[in-house]
Amino acid sequence: MRYANFLSSSTLLAAISWSAIVTLTTAQSSNFDLGNLDLYQGTDGNVPSLEGDSLWMTGAEDSGFHLVLSADLQKKVQKGLDDCGDVKDECFQKLHRIISSSTTHIDNALEKRHFGHLLSKTFKKVGVMFTVISSILLWSWEEKHTPPSPVWFIPQEKASLASNVASPGTIVMSGGGAPIMTITPPPDTPSATGSITPEVTFVATASAGLKEGDRIVNMDVDFAKRFQDLLHIFSGDGACKEGQGFVADQTSGQQASPRSGGWDAAICAGLGVMPQVLDNGPLGDLRAMAPPQPPIQFDLAQAAGRAAQIVIEAARDYAPLLNIPAELADEYGVIIFAMAINALVENIDLGSSNTIRAASLVSKTQGPSATPTPTCTGARSCKAFCGEVGAIEQCVTECSTVTSVCATSTTGNRVIVTETTSTFAWPTVPVSQPTATCESSDSGLQWDIFYGKKYNVVQKFCQAVSDDQQAAHAWVVDEFGNETSSKSRKRSPPVTPKTYKDYRIGLEWKPDSSLSEDPCPRSCTEAYEAIANGPCGQNGRQGLTLAMSGSWNIGCGTYSWNVKPPSKKEPTARLEVGEVTCNDQTQFGAYKDVHEGDVQWAAIGLCARERNTELGPGEQYPADKKAANINGHWRQSELHAWVKWREGCVTTVNTQKVGNPLNTVTDGTVTGQDPCITTLFNNYKKCTGNKGAGGQTDIGCLTYFLGPGHV
């Protein structure tokens, strides 16, 4: 049952001051005095740029907490206040839902784990923090009737005292000793809002695309998309302290490589989404997930395992705040980081079924379990687990005692014996090979276009060498490895090579006379792959481009290359945001209504997800279809969008990023307005006369299009 207390301003002024700031009145009711409203007024210094419904936090022990509401969140709060009636508790409930469902951002200058520990220690539970924030917003509206301020401050003293109202029940809020309202904070009950509750299944038998020991994380499709969008938003290009520290530790004593695997971005994303795992929060569905069986553990001998440990330790610190049982904190950290690996390191879109590969986990095999003897209703239950730790096979037996009463005086004992017969094959010591030599000048051609996991320009040339290795070969190939003198069929290429459309690469093989007697230690593709991954593939400012030319005598002959970059063209487009050209609504036929909130979230999600997707001449996003179809989160508006490099366009850069076309997003911070989000949103907002048909805008050589309906 909820109670409401309504007092006029005169009653408030006449009320008797309460001597205690926080007094527990009964087991189900408590009092909390907010003090003076002016205590909570924040300053506008160093206010971050925020998109969507976002709440930003920073703070330090003994100095309090600073909060910033995004412009969109301010609007939602204001609408909630405008719609409030006279019942203070109902209004409080509405504000509590708005604040708790927003995306929480933690100051990137802070270590997320330590800040999570501070929040847990201070507020005890996240619901208490949202109760205080919602009460302050409602109180300020009652007193001033002005729009909510974007910046607020919670003094350390008040934050610490607020933890005393963490128990369920009603709370009488007061200000300066005068009662303001009686509220009932909502219960914190884990539940799934999607069509299915997230769950983890163990792959016991290998099947198509899956290996024994893999785990499958199943989740609602819309939840998966929201999860992925948040991971991209919080990845921040690895700019958080923990991400940078991890890269520094991994590369101690050597230059940090930009190809280090994206663990820094995955760490930042994992830490960023952790505070979203709360009741009514963006990722609240995870709290309804049953613990994985058997438990998942990353292999600490691998970089993935060491990176995961940072997120797992943060989960332990956030667990009290998020009301997560301590014994489940590690599992939440593991699941979150595994999804960050898929989305950010492996570039695999999250969906209804998501795989955690056994190769990155500690291999565990469950041993036999003890069963009670016929003479006993209970016994000691044991499970044996074995797993590789480095080069050592480690086995552990875990036992738990079950309290029971034996039916007779005769009891039985069962001994659990774990026997490990695993052998370890020591790796052979590789024979030293001569290294490639190259000139240090930068060709501009990225190493993984020359020879990478997805693309290479040497495949067809190497096939010709393999067909007749006794003969010399010399080709000039294009960015796809096609010999430029041949009449090869034009094909639809992958996205990235088109960035180097006019590059030409000379490839040559000269066999030695000794080839007929001795086999070559490396194949053609192995040689060029080693060149691309070695020092000759680490030129340029970021260490990502191939040297202009070089050669490698592998003992049976010499492989060489030389790159001919295209001649420079004069720019025809400036790197700036152009004017919006509105679409003709008749070109789309009939379509559903388009709502502003859906457009804004669509823009935020697309731009965050494609922050680092680069386009060059002849390329577009999405690469594999006409446009990206989008379903709005709020009102299910149907939209479609695409981004293209205009034909024949030349600007001052060779490529532009879809989500960062002017390169104004650095270290996770947006300088001014985000051009991608603002442009897509303005394609709708500035075209007011075409009934939501959207428009298109040029940024440099990229054209951003937004239209209604699906295609």
XYZ file of C-alpha atoms in Angstrom:
711
model
C 0.000 0.000 0.000
C 1.327 3.467 -0.863
C 0.730 6.665 1.082
C 0.737 10.193 -0.303
C 1.315 13.311 1.748
C 0.317 16.665 0.228
C 1.351 19.879 1.961
C 0.899 23.478 0.848
C 3.788 25.964 0.877
C 2.437 27.608 4.023
C 2.248 24.240 5.758
C 5.839 23.553 4.786
C 7.004 26.847 6.280
C 5.088 26.225 9.469
C 6.262 22.664 9.899
C 8.389 21.760 12.864
C 12.018 20.932 12.001
C 13.045 17.327 12.430
C 16.007 16.840 14.705
C 17.360 13.833 12.864
C 18.407 13.961 9.233
C 17.606 10.287 8.742
C 15.474 8.435 11.262
C 14.155 4.922 10.846
C 10.537 5.139 12.036
C 9.470 1.524 11.515
C 10.737 -1.511 9.717
C 8.769 -0.414 6.661
C 9.103 3.377 6.802
C 11.962 5.877 7.028
C 12.621 9.597 6.902
C 15.244 11.342 4.788
C 16.032 15.034 4.968
C 17.450 16.516 1.760
C 18.557 19.700 3.514
C 18.652 22.892 1.453
C 17.829 22.737 -2.271
C 20.786 25.008 -3.042
C 23.137 22.218 -1.915
C 22.345 20.344 -5.121
C 23.032 23.087 -7.649
C 25.920 22.028 -9.888
C 28.290 24.132 -11.981
C 28.379 24.193 -15.783
C 32.145 23.699 -16.051
C 33.421 20.815 -18.221
C 29.943 19.592 -19.154
C 30.364 16.709 -21.642
C 28.496 16.423 -24.931
C 25.793 13.758 -24.555
C 23.450 12.120 -27.056
C 20.081 10.464 -26.422
C 18.664 9.850 -22.948
C 21.940 9.938 -21.028
C 23.003 10.552 -17.432
C 26.707 11.364 -16.927
C 28.423 10.968 -13.550
C 31.722 11.842 -11.973
C 32.926 12.240 -8.417
C 35.478 11.326 -5.802
C 35.476 10.126 -2.210
C 34.813 12.933 0.291
C 33.899 15.428 -2.459
C 30.469 14.273 -3.676
C 29.023 13.403 -7.066
C 28.401 15.583 -10.120
C 25.567 14.620 -12.492
C 24.739 15.879 -15.984
C 21.441 15.245 -17.797
C 21.549 15.197 -21.601
C 19.260 17.555 -23.502
C 16.982 14.650 -24.450
C 16.801 13.410 -20.872
C 15.963 16.936 -19.676
C 13.071 17.009 -22.149
C 11.745 13.654 -20.925
C 12.020 14.787 -17.304
C 10.228 18.036 -18.138
C 7.436 16.166 -19.923
C 7.109 13.844 -16.940
C 6.805 16.846 -14.630
C 4.300 18.557 -16.925
C 2.133 15.430 -16.914
C 2.240 15.104 -13.126
C -0.954 15.514 -11.163
C -1.272 16.264 -7.480
C -0.138 12.830 -6.322
C 3.534 13.242 -5.460
C 4.263 9.514 -5.269
C 2.923 8.868 -8.784
C 5.022 11.738 -10.096
C 8.069 10.377 -8.268
C 7.499 6.914 -9.768
C 7.367 8.433 -13.263
C 10.628 10.371 -12.768
C 12.292 7.300 -11.236
C 11.438 5.248 -14.356
C 12.746 7.986 -16.671
C 16.064 8.352 -14.813
C 16.661 4.627 -14.233
C 15.960 3.736 -17.885
C 18.478 6.284 -19.205
C 21.978 5.314 -20.316
C 24.463 5.939 -17.507
C 27.881 7.297 -18.522
C 30.839 7.344 -16.123
C 33.519 10.017 -16.525
C 36.216 8.588 -18.829
C 38.895 10.242 -16.716
C 37.987 7.928 -13.825
C 38.813 4.281 -13.321
C 35.394 2.662 -13.720
C 36.067 -0.130 -11.252
C 37.056 2.195 -8.404
C 34.153 4.533 -9.130
C 31.760 1.572 -9.075
C 33.186 0.565 -5.696
C 32.698 4.136 -4.425
C 29.071 4.199 -5.610
C 28.401 0.810 -4.001
C 29.993 1.883 -0.732
C 28.173 5.234 -0.672
C 24.648 4.562 -1.947
C 24.595 0.793 -1.250
C 22.054 0.259 -4.071
C 21.526 2.037 -7.378
C 17.819 2.407 -6.584
C 18.750 4.691 -3.680
C 20.787 6.904 -5.999
C 17.881 7.201 -8.453
C 15.490 7.864 -5.553
C 17.606 10.823 -4.417
C 17.972 12.222 -7.953
C 14.248 11.862 -8.719
C 13.271 13.458 -5.395
C 15.565 16.439 -5.995
C 14.142 16.975 -9.495
C 10.568 16.820 -8.195
C 11.348 19.096 -5.241
C 13.056 21.652 -7.498
C 10.017 21.682 -9.801
C 7.656 22.170 -6.853
C 9.728 25.062 -5.529
C 10.756 26.883 -8.709
C 8.537 25.700 -11.594
C 11.462 26.120 -13.986
C 12.832 23.562 -16.480
C 15.223 21.044 -14.901
C 18.845 22.107 -14.759
C 21.243 19.935 -16.782
C 23.837 19.915 -13.977
C 23.364 18.664 -10.410
C 25.553 17.904 -7.408
C 24.999 15.435 -4.557
C 27.199 16.219 -1.520
C 29.089 13.277 -0.041
C 27.340 13.662 3.319
C 23.858 13.420 1.786
C 24.871 10.540 -0.479
C 26.193 8.535 2.475
C 23.097 9.186 4.589
C 20.831 8.173 1.713
C 22.056 4.585 2.031
C 20.010 4.316 5.234
C 16.800 4.281 3.185
C 17.821 1.278 1.102
C 15.301 -0.953 2.883
C 11.935 -1.481 1.163
C 9.005 0.604 2.330
C 7.787 4.182 2.302
C 10.077 7.186 2.703
C 9.040 10.566 4.041
C 11.224 13.098 2.206
C 11.832 16.457 3.854
C 13.746 19.619 3.045
C 15.371 21.615 5.805
C 13.337 19.645 8.338
C 9.964 20.315 6.676
C 8.129 17.302 5.172
C 7.779 17.452 1.376
C 6.264 14.156 0.247
C 5.867 10.493 1.052
C 7.143 8.137 -1.621
C 7.501 4.408 -2.188
C 10.580 3.532 -4.282
C 9.814 0.742 -6.777
C 11.064 -2.763 -5.916
C 14.217 -3.998 -7.620
C 12.972 -7.228 -9.210
C 14.938 -8.892 -12.054
C 12.740 -9.519 -15.084
C 13.110 -9.774 -18.856
C 11.306 -7.265 -21.057
C 12.112 -9.014 -24.348
C 10.442 -12.029 -25.914
C 12.974 -14.393 -24.311
C 15.084 -14.340 -21.163
C 18.832 -14.340 -21.893
C 20.369 -17.766 -21.303
C 23.686 -19.556 -21.839
C 23.879 -23.104 -23.185
C 26.889 -25.436 -23.278
C 27.870 -27.131 -26.552
C 28.514 -30.739 -25.545
C 28.903 -32.123 -29.072
C 30.564 -30.404 -32.019
C 28.240 -29.526 -34.890
C 28.192 -27.214 -37.903
C 30.251 -24.150 -37.008
C 30.451 -25.094 -33.319
C 33.049 -26.950 -31.283
C 32.720 -28.901 -28.077
C 33.005 -26.494 -25.157
C 31.641 -23.472 -27.024
C 28.900 -21.521 -25.251
C 25.813 -20.059 -26.920
C 24.300 -16.886 -25.446
C 20.665 -16.623 -26.529
C 18.801 -13.326 -26.241
C 15.947 -11.307 -27.696
C 16.855 -9.769 -31.081
C 15.890 -6.214 -30.074
C 17.798 -6.614 -26.813
C 20.839 -7.840 -28.771
C 20.734 -4.771 -31.019
C 20.457 -2.468 -28.005
C 23.351 -4.341 -26.359
C 25.506 -3.922 -29.485
C 24.666 -0.219 -29.857
C 25.718 0.409 -26.253
C 28.967 -1.536 -26.705
C 29.866 0.646 -29.685
C 28.886 3.821 -27.841
C 31.045 2.970 -24.819
C 34.002 1.510 -26.734
C 35.339 5.043 -27.209
C 38.156 3.748 -29.435
C 39.772 2.320 -26.272
C 40.190 5.758 -24.701
C 39.210 4.852 -21.120
C 41.961 4.604 -18.517
C 41.681 0.845 -18.149
C 41.841 0.248 -21.910
C 44.894 2.444 -22.321
C 46.550 0.865 -19.289
C 45.986 -2.642 -20.650
C 47.582 -1.789 -24.008
C 50.514 -0.143 -22.216
C 51.030 -3.244 -20.058
C 50.821 -5.602 -23.045
C 53.348 -3.572 -25.034
C 55.688 -2.647 -22.174
C 59.135 -2.043 -23.599
C 57.945 -1.959 -27.206
C 55.925 0.329 -29.421
C 52.162 -0.151 -29.078
C 50.738 -1.675 -32.243
C 47.453 -0.385 -33.670
C 46.731 -4.027 -34.610
C 46.715 -5.229 -31.007
C 43.274 -6.794 -31.383
C 40.927 -4.131 -30.043
C 41.090 -5.346 -26.437
C 41.243 -1.744 -25.218
C 37.942 -0.897 -26.938
C 36.369 -4.122 -25.624
C 37.502 -3.282 -22.080
C 36.074 0.248 -22.294
C 32.804 -1.086 -23.722
C 32.493 -3.763 -21.036
C 33.095 -1.254 -18.260
C 30.694 1.219 -19.864
C 27.747 -1.154 -20.157
C 28.167 -2.575 -16.637
C 26.085 0.205 -14.980
C 23.270 -0.460 -17.492
C 22.570 -3.896 -15.941
C 19.901 -2.709 -13.530
C 16.166 -3.108 -13.136
C 14.446 -0.957 -15.793
C 17.891 -0.139 -17.239
C 18.844 -0.606 -20.909
C 20.402 -4.029 -20.201
C 18.228 -5.043 -17.257
C 17.233 -8.299 -18.981
C 20.660 -9.755 -18.124
C 19.709 -9.793 -14.439
C 17.016 -12.374 -15.159
C 19.580 -14.759 -16.692
C 20.324 -17.997 -14.859
C 24.015 -18.602 -13.988
C 25.804 -20.531 -16.790
C 26.519 -24.190 -16.037
C 29.287 -25.113 -15.914
C 30.714 -21.667 -15.061
C 32.583 -19.823 -17.813
C 36.211 -18.857 -17.231
C 38.489 -17.076 -19.688
C 42.016 -18.436 -20.113
C 44.317 -16.001 -18.291
C 47.235 -17.167 -20.438
C 45.614 -15.358 -23.379
C 45.191 -11.620 -23.922
C 41.412 -12.093 -23.977
C 41.504 -13.623 -20.505
C 43.681 -10.890 -19.050
C 41.478 -8.202 -20.587
C 38.322 -9.954 -19.354
C 39.676 -9.955 -15.817
C 39.514 -6.131 -15.750
C 35.789 -6.209 -16.548
C 35.166 -9.086 -14.121
C 36.820 -7.190 -11.262
C 34.672 -4.159 -12.090
C 31.569 -6.377 -11.998
C 32.504 -7.414 -8.459
C 32.728 -3.768 -7.411
C 29.431 -2.833 -9.082
C 27.586 -5.933 -7.784
C 26.307 -4.414 -4.487
C 25.145 -1.252 -6.255
C 23.295 -3.200 -8.966
C 21.868 -5.662 -6.413
C 23.660 -8.571 -8.107
C 24.563 -11.516 -5.826
C 28.327 -11.540 -5.265
C 28.615 -15.147 -6.433
C 27.141 -14.181 -9.831
C 29.212 -11.042 -10.442
C 31.980 -12.907 -12.290
C 29.469 -14.507 -14.660
C 27.985 -11.119 -15.564
C 31.468 -9.776 -16.251
C 32.317 -12.784 -18.443
C 29.113 -12.552 -20.514
C 29.448 -8.796 -21.032
C 33.092 -9.032 -22.092
C 32.424 -12.000 -24.378
C 29.770 -9.968 -26.199
C 32.222 -7.046 -26.429
C 34.752 -9.370 -28.101
C 32.168 -10.471 -30.666
C 30.961 -6.944 -31.456
C 34.254 -5.025 -31.338
C 37.175 -7.429 -31.804
C 35.654 -10.027 -34.132
C 33.200 -7.549 -35.757
C 30.336 -10.045 -35.398
C 26.891 -8.498 -35.003
C 25.051 -9.590 -31.872
C 21.818 -11.450 -32.545
C 19.491 -14.053 -31.103
C 22.325 -16.620 -30.866
C 25.883 -15.549 -29.962
C 28.885 -17.857 -29.662
C 31.642 -17.725 -27.047
C 34.487 -19.790 -28.498
C 35.980 -22.511 -26.331
C 39.437 -21.600 -27.674
C 39.509 -18.506 -25.429
C 38.207 -20.318 -22.330
C 39.719 -22.602 -19.733
C 38.859 -26.083 -20.950
C 36.701 -27.729 -18.318
C 35.420 -31.269 -18.283
C 32.974 -32.276 -15.595
C 33.917 -35.398 -13.723
C 31.609 -37.925 -12.059
C 29.436 -36.865 -9.135
C 29.062 -38.849 -5.971
C 25.659 -40.396 -5.416
C 24.249 -41.381 -2.012
C 24.550 -45.045 -1.050
C 21.276 -46.954 -0.718
C 21.573 -46.715 3.060
C 21.665 -42.872 3.197
C 19.327 -40.073 2.151
C 22.221 -37.660 1.671
C 25.988 -37.607 1.273
C 28.887 -35.447 0.301
C 28.620 -34.340 -3.338
C 31.789 -33.729 -5.331
C 32.578 -32.462 -8.808
C 35.945 -32.680 -10.491
C 37.096 -30.141 -13.056
C 40.235 -30.196 -15.162
C 41.625 -27.388 -17.257
C 44.774 -26.153 -18.895
C 46.666 -23.365 -17.154
C 49.567 -22.469 -19.416
C 51.448 -25.719 -20.079
C 50.198 -27.395 -16.894
C 47.094 -29.572 -16.674
C 45.417 -28.621 -13.403
C 42.663 -30.698 -11.786
C 40.515 -29.570 -8.875
C 37.918 -31.514 -6.923
C 35.125 -29.409 -5.401
C 32.966 -30.953 -2.657
C 29.879 -29.756 -0.799
C 28.353 -31.466 2.247
C 24.621 -32.174 2.253
C 22.984 -32.309 5.699
C 21.110 -35.601 5.924
C 19.991 -38.373 8.203
C 20.916 -41.963 7.418
C 18.079 -44.441 7.322
C 20.138 -47.060 9.152
C 23.335 -47.098 11.127
C 25.118 -48.437 8.068
C 26.566 -45.716 5.891
C 28.432 -45.879 2.640
C 31.383 -43.899 1.387
C 32.337 -43.126 -2.188
C 35.809 -41.983 -3.163
C 36.214 -39.546 -6.040
C 39.426 -40.227 -7.968
C 40.555 -37.748 -10.622
C 43.231 -39.099 -12.946
C 44.866 -36.885 -15.554
C 46.756 -38.508 -18.430
C 47.154 -35.418 -20.583
C 50.404 -35.128 -22.515
C 51.970 -31.905 -23.649
C 53.682 -31.569 -27.033
C 56.536 -29.120 -26.758
C 56.710 -26.754 -29.716
C 59.585 -27.133 -32.134
C 62.139 -24.363 -32.195
C 61.800 -22.562 -35.536
C 64.850 -22.326 -37.756
C 65.914 -18.738 -38.266
C 65.135 -17.401 -41.735
C 66.529 -14.327 -43.500
C 64.272 -11.314 -43.120
C 62.854 -9.124 -45.858
C 64.615 -5.878 -46.692
C 62.717 -2.790 -47.775
C 63.084 0.936 -48.178
C 61.512 2.967 -45.404
C 59.372 5.248 -47.586
C 55.625 4.917 -47.048
C 53.582 3.593 -49.987
C 50.226 4.567 -48.499
C 48.925 1.016 -49.088
C 47.681 -0.560 -45.874
C 49.429 -3.801 -44.863
C 46.230 -5.869 -44.556
C 45.206 -5.022 -48.126
C 48.573 -6.335 -49.347
C 48.149 -9.485 -47.226
C 45.655 -9.660 -44.363
C 43.019 -12.014 -42.997
C 40.254 -10.749 -45.293
C 42.045 -9.439 -48.371
C 45.333 -9.827 -50.201
C 46.696 -8.827 -53.592
C 49.075 -11.790 -54.017
C 46.718 -14.793 -54.229
C 46.446 -15.036 -58.032
C 50.112 -14.225 -58.541
C 51.109 -16.925 -56.052
C 48.878 -19.432 -57.825
C 50.796 -18.738 -61.020
C 54.098 -19.203 -59.142
C 52.832 -22.453 -57.614
C 51.847 -23.764 -61.055
C 55.386 -23.210 -62.372
C 57.844 -22.398 -59.593
C 60.878 -23.139 -61.781
C 60.081 -20.109 -63.956
C 60.406 -16.415 -63.118
C 57.179 -14.417 -62.758
C 56.489 -10.665 -62.753
C 52.997 -9.146 -62.517
C 51.499 -5.723 -61.939
C 48.214 -6.147 -60.049
C 45.369 -3.862 -58.980
C 43.909 -3.544 -55.495
C 42.154 -6.917 -55.877
C 45.202 -8.828 -57.106
C 44.045 -8.899 -60.737
C 46.870 -8.672 -63.289
C 46.233 -5.300 -64.929
C 47.167 -6.536 -68.394
C 44.581 -9.342 -68.297
C 40.949 -9.037 -69.387
C 39.569 -10.226 -66.095
C 35.840 -10.130 -65.455
C 34.737 -7.156 -63.389
C 33.418 -8.251 -59.997
C 31.739 -6.720 -56.993
C 34.668 -6.268 -54.573
C 34.816 -6.252 -50.782
C 34.538 -2.859 -49.156
C 38.044 -2.006 -48.016
C 40.208 -2.637 -51.127
C 38.306 -0.018 -53.136
C 39.960 2.592 -50.963
C 43.066 1.840 -53.058
C 41.309 1.827 -56.416
C 44.134 3.357 -58.477
C 47.072 1.672 -56.747
C 49.251 -0.726 -58.728
C 51.490 -3.302 -57.073
C 54.392 -5.032 -58.810
C 55.022 -8.627 -57.684
C 58.023 -10.688 -58.775
C 59.499 -14.139 -58.157
C 63.052 -15.062 -59.199
C 63.998 -18.697 -58.436
C 67.587 -19.637 -57.538
C 69.462 -22.350 -59.382
C 69.371 -24.488 -56.212
C 65.576 -24.747 -56.325
C 65.548 -28.053 -58.204
C 67.593 -29.807 -55.468
C 66.158 -28.264 -52.287
C 62.502 -27.480 -51.490
C 61.556 -23.894 -50.559
C 61.113 -23.271 -46.803
C 58.084 -21.031 -47.508
C 55.364 -20.910 -50.116
C 54.631 -17.743 -52.072
C 51.642 -16.787 -49.915
C 53.534 -17.546 -46.696
C 56.375 -15.290 -47.800
C 54.146 -12.336 -48.672
C 52.084 -12.807 -45.510
C 55.268 -12.632 -43.421
C 56.343 -9.490 -45.303
C 52.994 -7.808 -44.580
C 53.105 -8.742 -40.897
C 56.776 -7.896 -40.411
C 58.663 -4.589 -40.174
C 58.087 -3.861 -43.883
C 54.350 -3.731 -43.171
C 54.672 -1.275 -40.291
C 55.397 2.017 -42.025
C 53.580 5.330 -41.836
C 52.609 7.422 -38.827
C 50.469 4.662 -37.314
C 52.619 1.733 -38.439
C 49.901 0.349 -40.714
C 51.201 0.791 -44.267
C 53.488 -1.260 -46.510
C 56.928 -0.041 -47.541
C 57.122 1.282 -51.100
C 59.302 -1.607 -52.270
C 61.435 -4.467 -50.995
C 62.512 -8.057 -51.458
C 63.095 -11.279 -49.545
C 65.486 -14.074 -50.465
C 63.973 -17.065 -48.726
C 66.848 -19.407 -49.651
C 65.450 -20.876 -52.867
C 64.647 -17.639 -54.632
C 63.618 -14.024 -54.118
C 60.168 -12.487 -53.760
C 59.924 -8.738 -54.328
C 57.298 -6.029 -54.603
C 56.924 -2.364 -55.454
C 53.885 -0.128 -54.962
C 52.847 2.603 -57.391
C 50.434 4.987 -55.639
C 47.948 6.955 -57.786
C 48.755 10.473 -58.848
C 47.296 13.166 -56.611
C 43.995 14.726 -57.703
C 42.817 18.190 -56.766
C 40.014 18.112 -54.147
C 36.538 18.903 -55.460
C 34.690 18.731 -52.126
C 35.435 20.504 -48.850
C 35.394 18.616 -45.570
C 32.300 20.247 -44.126
C 28.585 19.610 -43.621
C 26.485 20.816 -46.556
C 22.855 21.880 -46.799
C 19.947 19.443 -46.498
C 18.157 18.489 -49.731
C 14.652 17.315 -48.815
C 13.162 14.227 -50.448
C 9.994 14.265 -52.530
C 7.454 12.339 -50.445
C 5.761 10.956 -53.571
C 8.821 8.873 -54.479
C 8.216 6.495 -51.551
C 4.530 5.674 -52.038
C 2.520 5.000 -48.884
C 4.487 4.745 -45.636
C 3.891 4.710 -41.877
C 4.194 7.849 -39.766
C 7.758 8.757 -38.825
C 8.349 9.905 -35.239
C 11.136 12.227 -34.133
C 12.300 10.064 -31.208
C 12.712 7.054 -33.481
C 14.780 9.091 -35.946
C 17.047 10.366 -33.194
C 17.707 6.913 -31.746
C 18.210 5.498 -35.233
C 20.835 8.172 -35.932
C 22.600 7.547 -32.612
C 22.643 3.778 -33.097
C 23.827 3.837 -36.717
C 26.556 6.423 -36.133
C 27.851 4.767 -32.961
C 27.835 1.315 -34.565
C 29.638 2.511 -37.693
C 31.941 4.994 -35.931
C 35.045 3.483 -37.533
C 33.604 2.085 -40.784
C 35.620 3.752 -43.558
C 34.332 4.494 -47.045
C 36.369 5.472 -50.082
C 35.681 6.013 -53.801
C 32.968 3.710 -55.119
C 31.914 2.480 -51.674
C 28.704 2.726 -49.706
C 27.136 1.703 -46.387
C 25.648 -0.844 -46.203
C 27.923 -2.583 -48.703
C 25.741 -5.623 -49.351
C 22.303 -4.094 -49.936
C 20.496 -1.011 -51.165
C 19.967 0.551 -47.727
C 19.863 -0.265 -44.027
C 16.278 -0.815 -42.847
C 15.635 0.545 -39.346
C 12.785 -0.080 -36.898
C 12.355 2.738 -34.366
C 12.806 1.798 -30.695
C 10.020 4.025 -29.354
C 7.139 4.077 -31.863
C 8.374 1.456 -34.351
C 8.740 3.960 -37.181
C 10.033 2.342 -40.367
C 13.080 4.080 -41.860
C 15.911 3.342 -44.258
C 19.296 4.999 -44.570
C 22.455 4.788 -46.634
C 25.795 6.565 -46.899
C 27.709 6.718 -50.205
C 30.943 8.149 -51.563
C 29.774 10.290 -54.486
C 31.045 9.176 -57.883
C 34.086 11.131 -59.054
C 34.361 13.032 -55.760
C 37.806 13.998 -54.443
C 38.487 15.629 -51.103
C 41.525 16.174 -48.891
C 41.433 12.618 -47.480
C 41.341 9.206 -49.169
C 38.604 7.826 -46.912
C 35.970 9.073 -44.471
C 34.425 7.237 -41.528
C 30.653 6.784 -41.644
C 30.223 7.595 -37.953
C 33.017 10.167 -37.790
C 33.163 11.841 -41.230
C 34.990 14.991 -40.125
C 37.247 13.165 -37.655
C 35.881 15.279 -34.808
C 35.453 12.337 -32.426
C 38.789 11.684 -30.728
C 39.524 9.682 -27.570
C 35.791 9.027 -27.219
C 35.005 12.751 -26.977
C 32.954 14.679 -29.536
C 34.268 18.121 -30.460
C 31.109 20.212 -30.899
C 28.081 18.464 -32.388
C 28.441 14.931 -33.709
C 28.239 15.481 -37.503
C 26.951 11.984 -38.320
C 24.130 11.981 -35.746
C 23.214 15.624 -36.333
C 23.171 15.219 -40.118
C 20.941 12.131 -40.167
C 18.581 13.705 -37.636
C 18.463 17.015 -39.549
C 17.567 15.109 -42.721
C 14.252 14.604 -40.926
C 14.070 17.674 -38.672
C 14.811 20.308 -41.322
C 12.455 18.821 -43.918
C 9.204 19.881 -42.269
C 7.020 20.053 -45.365
C 7.339 16.534 -46.754
C 5.536 14.530 -44.035
C 8.604 12.802 -42.613
C 10.066 11.812 -45.989
C 13.542 12.905 -44.843
C 16.347 14.130 -47.057
C 20.041 13.893 -47.842
C 23.139 15.898 -46.929
C 26.734 15.890 -48.178
C 29.685 15.801 -45.763
C 32.882 15.958 -47.776
C 32.529 13.180 -50.361
C 29.932 11.242 -48.346
C 26.199 11.645 -48.929
C 23.951 10.784 -45.959
C 20.406 9.713 -46.923
C 17.382 9.117 -44.691
C 13.952 8.115 -45.976
C 10.690 6.580 -44.700
C 9.661 2.940 -44.970
C 11.742 -0.140 -45.755
C 13.380 -1.018 -49.078
